[in-house]
Amino acid sequence: MRKQGIESGFTLLEVMVAVSIFGLTVITLLGVFSNGLNLLRLTNNQTQAIILAQSKLAEFNAGVERNTAGEKGSLAWKIQTTAIGQGMEQIGVSISRDKKEKIQLVTLKQAGQ
């Protein structure tokens, strides 16, 4: 003979609600993780471009780099000099990746130095 009493456990509705909440949480976390990876990639690309721009600017100012344009990996660089009067030159380095992202560094120096 079975005793009639309160059975312990979860109802189907409770299980469905718990699974739904878990699923929404996982989807949200995956979205956050994906955005984080995209930002990491973008930051890495910008850091590489800035390092290349600083390097090319220093090489050009030191007289080591004679070219005014070139490529290094997926990055293309271009150096432009402009006389701005009173014995000053503006030197700019542009770095681009796939003609989309562009980083520019500009400095001033005395002409002829």
Short mmCIF file of C-alpha atoms in Angstrom, two decimals:
data_model
loop_
_atom_site.label_atom_id
_atom_site.label_comp_id
_atom_site.label_asym_id
_atom_site.label_seq_id
_atom_site.Cartn_x
_atom_site.Cartn_y
_atom_site.Cartn_z
CA MET A 1 0.00 0.00 0.00
CA ARG A 2 1.32 3.43 -0.98
CA LYS A 3 1.24 6.34 1.29
CA GLN A 4 -0.22 9.44 -0.16
CA GLY A 5 1.92 12.40 0.59
CA ILE A 6 3.72 15.29 -0.94
CA GLU A 7 6.15 14.22 -3.60
CA SER A 8 9.38 16.13 -3.79
CA GLY A 9 10.89 17.28 -7.07
CA PHE A 10 10.43 19.91 -9.72
CA THR A 11 7.50 20.41 -12.00
CA LEU A 12 7.94 20.56 -15.74
CA LEU A 13 7.20 24.28 -15.70
CA GLU A 14 9.95 24.96 -13.14
CA VAL A 15 12.46 22.99 -15.19
CA MET A 16 11.49 24.85 -18.39
CA VAL A 17 11.87 28.24 -16.68
CA ALA A 18 15.29 27.26 -15.27
CA VAL A 19 16.50 26.02 -18.67
CA SER A 20 15.25 29.22 -20.33
CA ILE A 21 17.07 31.43 -17.82
CA PHE A 22 20.23 29.37 -18.25
CA GLY A 23 19.99 29.62 -22.05
CA LEU A 24 19.52 33.39 -21.99
CA THR A 25 22.48 33.75 -19.64
CA VAL A 26 24.72 31.67 -21.90
CA ILE A 27 23.67 33.64 -25.00
CA THR A 28 24.39 36.94 -23.24
CA LEU A 29 27.80 35.76 -22.06
CA LEU A 30 28.72 34.55 -25.55
CA GLY A 31 27.83 37.98 -26.95
CA VAL A 32 29.98 39.73 -24.36
CA PHE A 33 32.87 37.34 -25.04
CA SER A 34 32.57 37.91 -28.80
CA ASN A 35 32.61 41.70 -28.36
CA GLY A 36 35.66 41.39 -26.13
CA LEU A 37 37.53 39.41 -28.77
CA ASN A 38 36.64 41.97 -31.46
CA LEU A 39 37.92 44.81 -29.27
CA LEU A 40 41.11 42.87 -28.57
CA ARG A 41 41.71 42.37 -32.30
CA LEU A 42 41.06 46.05 -33.03
CA THR A 43 43.38 47.17 -30.23
CA ASN A 44 46.11 44.81 -31.44
CA ASN A 45 45.81 46.15 -35.00
CA GLN A 46 46.00 49.76 -33.81
CA THR A 47 48.99 49.03 -31.58
CA GLN A 48 50.87 47.43 -34.50
CA ALA A 49 50.08 50.45 -36.69
CA ILE A 50 51.23 52.95 -34.05
CA ILE A 51 54.48 51.06 -33.43
CA LEU A 52 55.21 50.97 -37.18
CA ALA A 53 54.42 54.69 -37.52
CA GLN A 54 56.73 55.60 -34.63
CA SER A 55 59.47 53.40 -36.07
CA LYS A 56 59.24 54.86 -39.59
CA LEU A 57 59.12 58.41 -38.24
CA ALA A 58 62.24 57.83 -36.12
CA GLU A 59 64.06 56.14 -39.03
CA PHE A 60 63.15 58.99 -41.39
CA ASN A 61 64.28 61.66 -38.92
CA ALA A 62 67.56 59.80 -38.34
CA GLY A 63 68.16 59.54 -42.10
CA VAL A 64 68.01 55.74 -42.06
CA GLU A 65 64.73 55.47 -43.99
CA ARG A 66 64.96 57.01 -47.46
CA ASN A 67 61.74 55.64 -48.91
CA THR A 68 58.57 57.67 -48.54
CA ALA A 69 56.17 54.73 -48.93
CA GLY A 70 56.14 51.00 -48.48
CA GLU A 71 54.44 47.99 -46.99
CA LYS A 72 55.13 45.80 -44.02
CA GLY A 73 52.88 42.78 -43.79
CA SER A 74 49.28 43.92 -44.11
CA LEU A 75 50.20 47.53 -43.26
CA ALA A 76 50.97 50.18 -45.86
CA TRP A 77 52.88 53.30 -44.80
CA LYS A 78 53.52 56.69 -46.37
CA ILE A 79 55.70 59.59 -45.21
CA GLN A 80 54.94 63.16 -46.26
CA THR A 81 57.04 66.23 -45.56
CA THR A 82 55.71 69.76 -45.84
CA ALA A 83 57.62 73.00 -45.39
CA ILE A 84 55.61 75.21 -43.09
CA GLY A 85 57.79 78.32 -43.11
CA GLN A 86 60.38 79.83 -40.79
CA GLY A 87 62.73 76.89 -41.33
CA MET A 88 60.27 74.28 -40.07
CA GLU A 89 59.08 71.05 -41.66
CA GLN A 90 56.04 68.99 -40.82
CA ILE A 91 56.63 65.27 -41.17
CA GLY A 92 53.63 62.97 -41.18
CA VAL A 93 53.41 59.20 -41.29
CA SER A 94 50.18 57.52 -42.40
CA ILE A 95 49.59 53.84 -41.74
CA SER A 96 46.66 52.01 -43.30
CA ARG A 97 45.42 48.44 -43.22
CA ASP A 98 43.33 47.27 -46.17
CA LYS A 99 42.58 50.93 -46.97
CA LYS A 100 40.07 50.98 -44.10
CA GLU A 101 41.78 51.78 -40.83
CA LYS A 102 44.17 54.70 -40.86
CA ILE A 103 46.60 55.98 -38.21
CA GLN A 104 48.54 59.23 -38.61
CA LEU A 105 51.46 60.61 -36.62
CA VAL A 106 52.77 64.11 -37.26
CA THR A 107 55.86 65.88 -35.92
CA LEU A 108 57.70 69.13 -36.53
CA LYS A 109 61.42 69.65 -36.96
CA GLN A 110 63.80 72.30 -38.17
CA ALA A 111 64.42 72.11 -41.90
CA GLY A 112 67.74 70.62 -42.91
CA GLN A 113 68.33 68.71 -39.68
#
